[in-house]
PDB file of C-alpha atoms in Angstrom:
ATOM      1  CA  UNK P 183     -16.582  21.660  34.622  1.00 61.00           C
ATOM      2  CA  UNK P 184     -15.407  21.932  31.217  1.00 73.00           C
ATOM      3  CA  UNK P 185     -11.845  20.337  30.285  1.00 87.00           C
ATOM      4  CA  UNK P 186      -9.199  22.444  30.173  1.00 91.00           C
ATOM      5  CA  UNK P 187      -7.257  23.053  27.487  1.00 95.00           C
ATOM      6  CA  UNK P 188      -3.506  22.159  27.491  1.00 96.00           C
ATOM      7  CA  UNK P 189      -0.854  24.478  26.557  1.00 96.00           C
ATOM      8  CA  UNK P 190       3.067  24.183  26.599  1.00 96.00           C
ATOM      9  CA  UNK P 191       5.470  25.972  28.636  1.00 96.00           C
ATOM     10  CA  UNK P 192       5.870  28.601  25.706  1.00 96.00           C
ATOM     11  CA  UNK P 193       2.780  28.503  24.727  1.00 97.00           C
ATOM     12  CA  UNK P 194       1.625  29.560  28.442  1.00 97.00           C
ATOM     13  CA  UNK P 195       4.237  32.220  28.299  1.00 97.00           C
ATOM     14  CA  UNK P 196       2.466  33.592  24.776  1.00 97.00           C
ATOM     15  CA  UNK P 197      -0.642  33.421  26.720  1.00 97.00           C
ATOM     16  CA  UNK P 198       0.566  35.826  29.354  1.00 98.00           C
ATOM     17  CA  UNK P 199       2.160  38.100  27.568  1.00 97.00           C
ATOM     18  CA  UNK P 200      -1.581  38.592  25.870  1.00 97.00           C
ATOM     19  CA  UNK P 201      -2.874  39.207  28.651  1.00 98.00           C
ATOM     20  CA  UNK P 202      -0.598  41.989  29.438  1.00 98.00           C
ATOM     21  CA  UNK P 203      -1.334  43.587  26.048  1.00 97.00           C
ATOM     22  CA  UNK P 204      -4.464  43.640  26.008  1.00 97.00           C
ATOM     23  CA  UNK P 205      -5.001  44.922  29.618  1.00 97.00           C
ATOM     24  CA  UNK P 206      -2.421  48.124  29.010  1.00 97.00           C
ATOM     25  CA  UNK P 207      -3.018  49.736  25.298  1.00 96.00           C
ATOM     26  CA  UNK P 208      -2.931  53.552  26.638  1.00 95.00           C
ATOM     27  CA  UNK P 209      -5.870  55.029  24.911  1.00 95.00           C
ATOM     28  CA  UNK P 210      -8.305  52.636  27.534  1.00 96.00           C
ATOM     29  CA  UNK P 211      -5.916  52.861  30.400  1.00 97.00           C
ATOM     30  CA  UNK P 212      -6.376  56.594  30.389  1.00 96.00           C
ATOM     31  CA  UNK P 213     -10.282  56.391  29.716  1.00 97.00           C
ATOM     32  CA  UNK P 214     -10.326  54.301  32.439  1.00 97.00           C
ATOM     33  CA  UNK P 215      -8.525  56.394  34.646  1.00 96.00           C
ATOM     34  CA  UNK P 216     -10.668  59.181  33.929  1.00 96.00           C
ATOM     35  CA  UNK P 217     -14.063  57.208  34.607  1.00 96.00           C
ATOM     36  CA  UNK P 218     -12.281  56.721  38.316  1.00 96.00           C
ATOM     37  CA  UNK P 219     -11.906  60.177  38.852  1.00 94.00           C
ATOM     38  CA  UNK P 220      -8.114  60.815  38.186  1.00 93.00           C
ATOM     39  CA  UNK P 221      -8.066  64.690  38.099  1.00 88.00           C
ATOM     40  CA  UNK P 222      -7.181  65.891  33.912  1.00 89.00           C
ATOM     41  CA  UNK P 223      -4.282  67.644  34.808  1.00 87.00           C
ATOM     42  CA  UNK P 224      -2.919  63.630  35.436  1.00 87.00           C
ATOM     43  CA  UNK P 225      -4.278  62.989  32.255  1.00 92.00           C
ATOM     44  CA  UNK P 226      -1.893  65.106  29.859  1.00 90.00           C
ATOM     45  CA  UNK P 227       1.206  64.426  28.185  1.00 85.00           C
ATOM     46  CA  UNK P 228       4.188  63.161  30.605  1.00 84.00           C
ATOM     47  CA  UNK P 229       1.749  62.513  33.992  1.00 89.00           C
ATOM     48  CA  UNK P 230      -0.384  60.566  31.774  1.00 93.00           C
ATOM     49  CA  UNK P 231       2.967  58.429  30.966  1.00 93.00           C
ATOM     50  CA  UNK P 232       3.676  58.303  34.231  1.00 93.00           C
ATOM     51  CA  UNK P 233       0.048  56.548  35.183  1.00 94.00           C
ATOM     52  CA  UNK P 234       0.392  54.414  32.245  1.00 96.00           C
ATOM     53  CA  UNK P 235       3.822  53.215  33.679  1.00 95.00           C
ATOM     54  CA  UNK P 236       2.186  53.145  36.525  1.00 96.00           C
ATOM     55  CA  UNK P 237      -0.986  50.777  35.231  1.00 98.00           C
ATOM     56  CA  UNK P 238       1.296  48.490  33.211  1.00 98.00           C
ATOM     57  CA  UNK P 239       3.388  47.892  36.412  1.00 98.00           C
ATOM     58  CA  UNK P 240       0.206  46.732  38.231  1.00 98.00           C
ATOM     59  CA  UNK P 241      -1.317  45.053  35.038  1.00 98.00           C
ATOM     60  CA  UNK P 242       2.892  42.809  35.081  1.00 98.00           C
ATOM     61  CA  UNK P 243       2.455  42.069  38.713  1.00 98.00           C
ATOM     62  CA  UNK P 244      -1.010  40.815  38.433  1.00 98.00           C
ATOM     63  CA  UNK P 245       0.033  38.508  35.580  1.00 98.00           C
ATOM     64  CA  UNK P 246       2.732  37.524  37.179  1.00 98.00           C
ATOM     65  CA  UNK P 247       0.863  36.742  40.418  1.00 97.00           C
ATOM     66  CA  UNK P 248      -1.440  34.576  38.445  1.00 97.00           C
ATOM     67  CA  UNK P 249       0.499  33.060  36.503  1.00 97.00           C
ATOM     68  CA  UNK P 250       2.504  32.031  39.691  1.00 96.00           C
ATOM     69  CA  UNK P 251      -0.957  30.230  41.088  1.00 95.00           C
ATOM     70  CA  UNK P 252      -1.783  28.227  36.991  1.00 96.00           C
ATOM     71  CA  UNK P 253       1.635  27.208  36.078  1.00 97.00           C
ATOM     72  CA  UNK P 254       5.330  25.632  36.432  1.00 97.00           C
ATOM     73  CA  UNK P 255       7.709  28.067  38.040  1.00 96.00           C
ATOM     74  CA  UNK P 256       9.664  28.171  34.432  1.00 97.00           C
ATOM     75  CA  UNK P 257       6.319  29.558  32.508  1.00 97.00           C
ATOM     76  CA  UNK P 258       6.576  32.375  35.263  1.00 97.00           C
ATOM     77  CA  UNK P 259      10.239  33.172  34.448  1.00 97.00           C
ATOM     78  CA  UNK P 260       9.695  32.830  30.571  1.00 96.00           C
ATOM     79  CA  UNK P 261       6.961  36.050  31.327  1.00 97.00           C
ATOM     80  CA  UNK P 262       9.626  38.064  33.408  1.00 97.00           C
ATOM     81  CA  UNK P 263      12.029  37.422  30.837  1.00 95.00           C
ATOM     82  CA  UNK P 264       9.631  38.924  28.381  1.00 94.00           C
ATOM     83  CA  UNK P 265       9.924  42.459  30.581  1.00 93.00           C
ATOM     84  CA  UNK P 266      11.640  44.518  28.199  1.00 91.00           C
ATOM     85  CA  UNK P 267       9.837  43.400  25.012  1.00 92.00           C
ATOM     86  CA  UNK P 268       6.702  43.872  26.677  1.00 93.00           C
ATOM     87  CA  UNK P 269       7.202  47.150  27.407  1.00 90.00           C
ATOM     88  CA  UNK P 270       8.688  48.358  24.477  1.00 82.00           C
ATOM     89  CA  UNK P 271       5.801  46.349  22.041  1.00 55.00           C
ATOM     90  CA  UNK P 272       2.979  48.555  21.670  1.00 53.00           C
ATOM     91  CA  UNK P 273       0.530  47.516  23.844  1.00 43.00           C
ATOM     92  CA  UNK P 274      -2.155  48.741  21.512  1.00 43.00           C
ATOM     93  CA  UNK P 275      -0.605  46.303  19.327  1.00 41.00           C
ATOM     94  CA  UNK P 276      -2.450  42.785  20.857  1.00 42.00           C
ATOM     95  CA  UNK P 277      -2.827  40.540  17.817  1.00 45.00           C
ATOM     96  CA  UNK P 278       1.426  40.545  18.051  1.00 41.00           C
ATOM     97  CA  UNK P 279       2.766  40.311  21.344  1.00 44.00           C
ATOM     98  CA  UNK P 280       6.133  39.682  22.527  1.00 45.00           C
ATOM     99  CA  UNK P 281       7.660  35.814  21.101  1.00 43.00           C
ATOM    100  CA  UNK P 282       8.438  33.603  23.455  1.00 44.00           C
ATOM    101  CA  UNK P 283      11.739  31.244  22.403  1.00 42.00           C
ATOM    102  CA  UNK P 284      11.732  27.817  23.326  1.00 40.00           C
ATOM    103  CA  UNK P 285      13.832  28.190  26.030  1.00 44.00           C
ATOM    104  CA  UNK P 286      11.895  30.909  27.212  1.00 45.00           C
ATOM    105  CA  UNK P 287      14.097  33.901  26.672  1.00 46.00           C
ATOM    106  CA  UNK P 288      13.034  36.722  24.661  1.00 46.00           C
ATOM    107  CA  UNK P 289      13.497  37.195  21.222  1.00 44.00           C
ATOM    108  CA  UNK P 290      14.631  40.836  21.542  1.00 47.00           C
ATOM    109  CA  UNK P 291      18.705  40.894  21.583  1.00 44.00           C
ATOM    110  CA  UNK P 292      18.807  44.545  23.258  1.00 47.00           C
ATOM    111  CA  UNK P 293      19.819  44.092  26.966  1.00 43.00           C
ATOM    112  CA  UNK P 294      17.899  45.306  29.646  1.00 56.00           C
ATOM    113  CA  UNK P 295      18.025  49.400  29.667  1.00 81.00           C
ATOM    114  CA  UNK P 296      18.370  51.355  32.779  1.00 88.00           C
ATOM    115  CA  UNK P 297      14.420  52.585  32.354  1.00 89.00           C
ATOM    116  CA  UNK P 298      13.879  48.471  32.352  1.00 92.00           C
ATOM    117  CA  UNK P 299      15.826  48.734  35.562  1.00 93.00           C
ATOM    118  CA  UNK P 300      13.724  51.710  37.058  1.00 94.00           C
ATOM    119  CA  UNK P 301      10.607  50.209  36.266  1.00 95.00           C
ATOM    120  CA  UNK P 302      11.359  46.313  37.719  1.00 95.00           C
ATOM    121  CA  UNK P 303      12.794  48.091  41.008  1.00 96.00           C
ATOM    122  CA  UNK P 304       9.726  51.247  40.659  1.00 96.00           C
ATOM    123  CA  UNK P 305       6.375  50.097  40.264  1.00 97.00           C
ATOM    124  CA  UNK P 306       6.472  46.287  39.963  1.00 97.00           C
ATOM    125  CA  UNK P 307       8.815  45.894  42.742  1.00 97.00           C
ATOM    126  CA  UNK P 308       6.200  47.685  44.795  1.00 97.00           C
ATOM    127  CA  UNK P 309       2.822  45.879  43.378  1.00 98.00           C
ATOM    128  CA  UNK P 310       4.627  42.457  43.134  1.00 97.00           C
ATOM    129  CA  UNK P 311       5.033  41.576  46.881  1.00 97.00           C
ATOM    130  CA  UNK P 312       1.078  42.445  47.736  1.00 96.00           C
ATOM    131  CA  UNK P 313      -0.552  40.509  44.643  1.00 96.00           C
ATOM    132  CA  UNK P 314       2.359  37.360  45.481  1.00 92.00           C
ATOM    133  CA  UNK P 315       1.393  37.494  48.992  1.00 90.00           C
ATOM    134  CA  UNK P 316      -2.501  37.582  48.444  1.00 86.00           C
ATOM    135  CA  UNK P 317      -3.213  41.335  49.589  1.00 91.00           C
ATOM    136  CA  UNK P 318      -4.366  43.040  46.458  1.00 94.00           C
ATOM    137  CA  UNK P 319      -6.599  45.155  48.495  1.00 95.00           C
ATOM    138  CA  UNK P 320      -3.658  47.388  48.980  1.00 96.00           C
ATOM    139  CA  UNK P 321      -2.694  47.931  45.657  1.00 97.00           C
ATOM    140  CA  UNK P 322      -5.240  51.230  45.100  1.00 96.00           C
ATOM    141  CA  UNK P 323      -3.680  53.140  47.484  1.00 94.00           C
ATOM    142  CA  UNK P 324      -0.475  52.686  46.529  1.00 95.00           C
ATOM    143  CA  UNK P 325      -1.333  53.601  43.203  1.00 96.00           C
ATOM    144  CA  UNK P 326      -3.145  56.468  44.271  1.00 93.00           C
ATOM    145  CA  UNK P 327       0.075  57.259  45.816  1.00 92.00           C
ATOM    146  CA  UNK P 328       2.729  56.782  43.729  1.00 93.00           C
ATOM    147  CA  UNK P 329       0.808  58.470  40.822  1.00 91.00           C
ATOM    148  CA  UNK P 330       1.119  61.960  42.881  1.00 84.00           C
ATOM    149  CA  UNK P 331      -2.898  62.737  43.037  1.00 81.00           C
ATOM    150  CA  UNK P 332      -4.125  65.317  44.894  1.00 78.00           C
ATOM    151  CA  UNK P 333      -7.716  65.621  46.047  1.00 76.00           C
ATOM    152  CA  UNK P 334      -9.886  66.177  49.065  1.00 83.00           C
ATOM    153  CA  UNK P 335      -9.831  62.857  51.115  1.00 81.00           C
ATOM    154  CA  UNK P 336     -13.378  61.864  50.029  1.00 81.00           C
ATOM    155  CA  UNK P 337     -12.468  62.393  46.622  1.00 91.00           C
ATOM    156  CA  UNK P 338      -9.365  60.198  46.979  1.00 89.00           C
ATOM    157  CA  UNK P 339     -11.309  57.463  48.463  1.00 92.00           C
ATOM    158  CA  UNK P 340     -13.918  57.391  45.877  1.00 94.00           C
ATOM    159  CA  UNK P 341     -11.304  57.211  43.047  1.00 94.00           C
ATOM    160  CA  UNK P 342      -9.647  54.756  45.370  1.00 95.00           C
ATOM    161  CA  UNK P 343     -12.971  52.298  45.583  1.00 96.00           C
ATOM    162  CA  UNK P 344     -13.500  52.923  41.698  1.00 97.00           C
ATOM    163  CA  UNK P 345      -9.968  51.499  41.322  1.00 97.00           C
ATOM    164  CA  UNK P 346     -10.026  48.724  43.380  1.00 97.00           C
ATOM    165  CA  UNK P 347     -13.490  47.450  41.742  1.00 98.00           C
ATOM    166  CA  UNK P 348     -11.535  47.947  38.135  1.00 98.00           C
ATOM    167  CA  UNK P 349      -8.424  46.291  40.042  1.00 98.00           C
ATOM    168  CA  UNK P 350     -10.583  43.388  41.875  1.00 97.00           C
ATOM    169  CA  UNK P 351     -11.964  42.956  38.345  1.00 98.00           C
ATOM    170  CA  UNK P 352      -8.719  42.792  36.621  1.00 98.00           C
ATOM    171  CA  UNK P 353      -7.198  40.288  39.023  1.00 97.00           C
ATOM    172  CA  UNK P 354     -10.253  38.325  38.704  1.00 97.00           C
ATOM    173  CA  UNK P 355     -10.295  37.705  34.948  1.00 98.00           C
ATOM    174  CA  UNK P 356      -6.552  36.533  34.617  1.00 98.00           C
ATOM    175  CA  UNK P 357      -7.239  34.065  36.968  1.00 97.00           C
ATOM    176  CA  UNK P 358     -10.186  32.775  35.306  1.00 97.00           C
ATOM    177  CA  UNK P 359      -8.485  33.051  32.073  1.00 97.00           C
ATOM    178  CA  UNK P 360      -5.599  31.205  32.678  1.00 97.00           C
ATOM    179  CA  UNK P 361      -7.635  28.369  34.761  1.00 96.00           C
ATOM    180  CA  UNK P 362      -9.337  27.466  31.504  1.00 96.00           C
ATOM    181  CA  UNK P 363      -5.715  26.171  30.593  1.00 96.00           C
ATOM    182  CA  UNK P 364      -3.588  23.435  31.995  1.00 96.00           C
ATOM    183  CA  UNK P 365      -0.323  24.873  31.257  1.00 96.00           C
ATOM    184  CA  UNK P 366       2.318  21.905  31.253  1.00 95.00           C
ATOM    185  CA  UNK P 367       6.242  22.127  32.258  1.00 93.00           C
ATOM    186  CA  UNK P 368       8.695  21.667  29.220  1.00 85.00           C
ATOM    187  CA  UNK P 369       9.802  18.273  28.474  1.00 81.00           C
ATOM    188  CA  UNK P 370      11.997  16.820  31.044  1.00 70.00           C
ATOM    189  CA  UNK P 371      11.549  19.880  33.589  1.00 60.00           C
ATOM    190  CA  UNK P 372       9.263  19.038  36.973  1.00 54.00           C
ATOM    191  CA  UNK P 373       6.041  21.001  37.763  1.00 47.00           C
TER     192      UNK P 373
END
């Protein structure tokens, strides 16, 4: 097994907030949602919003989920605390994510907006408690769901097994990405 690399609390952070960036730049989420079968009308203007939304909710709670399993409890709340920045960075922008202080808060001095607010108690509040809990399975469906699509029920399941591969798949690689790190506490802070 090859060693793995060590990173610091902020550091880890950074590393996260990568991974969110490069897993929710618009153009692919929407070519992605097409090759699962999401009807075009979904696709346009506003309801294609709405799905991205939607995607980058899943994309945060699946961080955050692994992220929870490869490091300290503070490198998890340095990534919430990146929330807002992360959101309003373009995603397509992945070569500059959000900065991560030392202390772990974010860099951005705006305070939290109420659309922050709709989307930490929307979407994330409703992926976060099945990818923390280990039942990811579920997390097609709901989007399926939540993003208002409308087909014949073996249409729906087939976009729904297309999305879980691309969700199983997601889930999969942050994990294996941030295994390859050891990502250590802050100085004076326990594990």
């Amino acid at each position: 097994m090859p060693e793995r690399r060590r990173l610091s609390a902020a550091e880890g952070a950074q590393a996260a907030c990568i991974l969110f960036a490069l897993n929710t730049e618009e153009a692919a989420i929407l070519r992605m949602l097409r090759h699962c079968g999401f009807p075009p009308e979904l696709l346009q203007e506003d309801k294609a919003a709405a799905l991205c939304t939607e995607w980058r909710a899943f994309v945060h709670a699946a961080v955050t989920a692994a992220l929870m399993q490869h490091a300290p409890a503070e490198v998890v709340l340095a990534y919430l605390r990146q929330t807002h920045q992360l959101l309003r960075t373009p995603p397509a922008d992945a070569d500059s994510p959000a900065t991560v202080a030392p202390d772990g808060q974010a860099t951005d001095e705006n305070a939290p907006t109420a659309e922050l607010a709709r989307f930490v108690d929307g979407p994330f509040a409703a992926y976060m408690p099945l990818l923390a809990q280990a039942d990811p399975q579920a997390c097609p469906a709901l989007f399926y769901r939540r993003t208002g699509a409308s087909l014949a029920q073996t249409d729906a399941l087939a976009v729904q097994a297309r999305l879980a591969a691309v969700m199983a798949l997601l889930i999969s690689t942050l994990n294996d990405k941030l295994d390859a790190y050891d990502i250590q506490p802050e100085p004076g802070q326990d594990a």
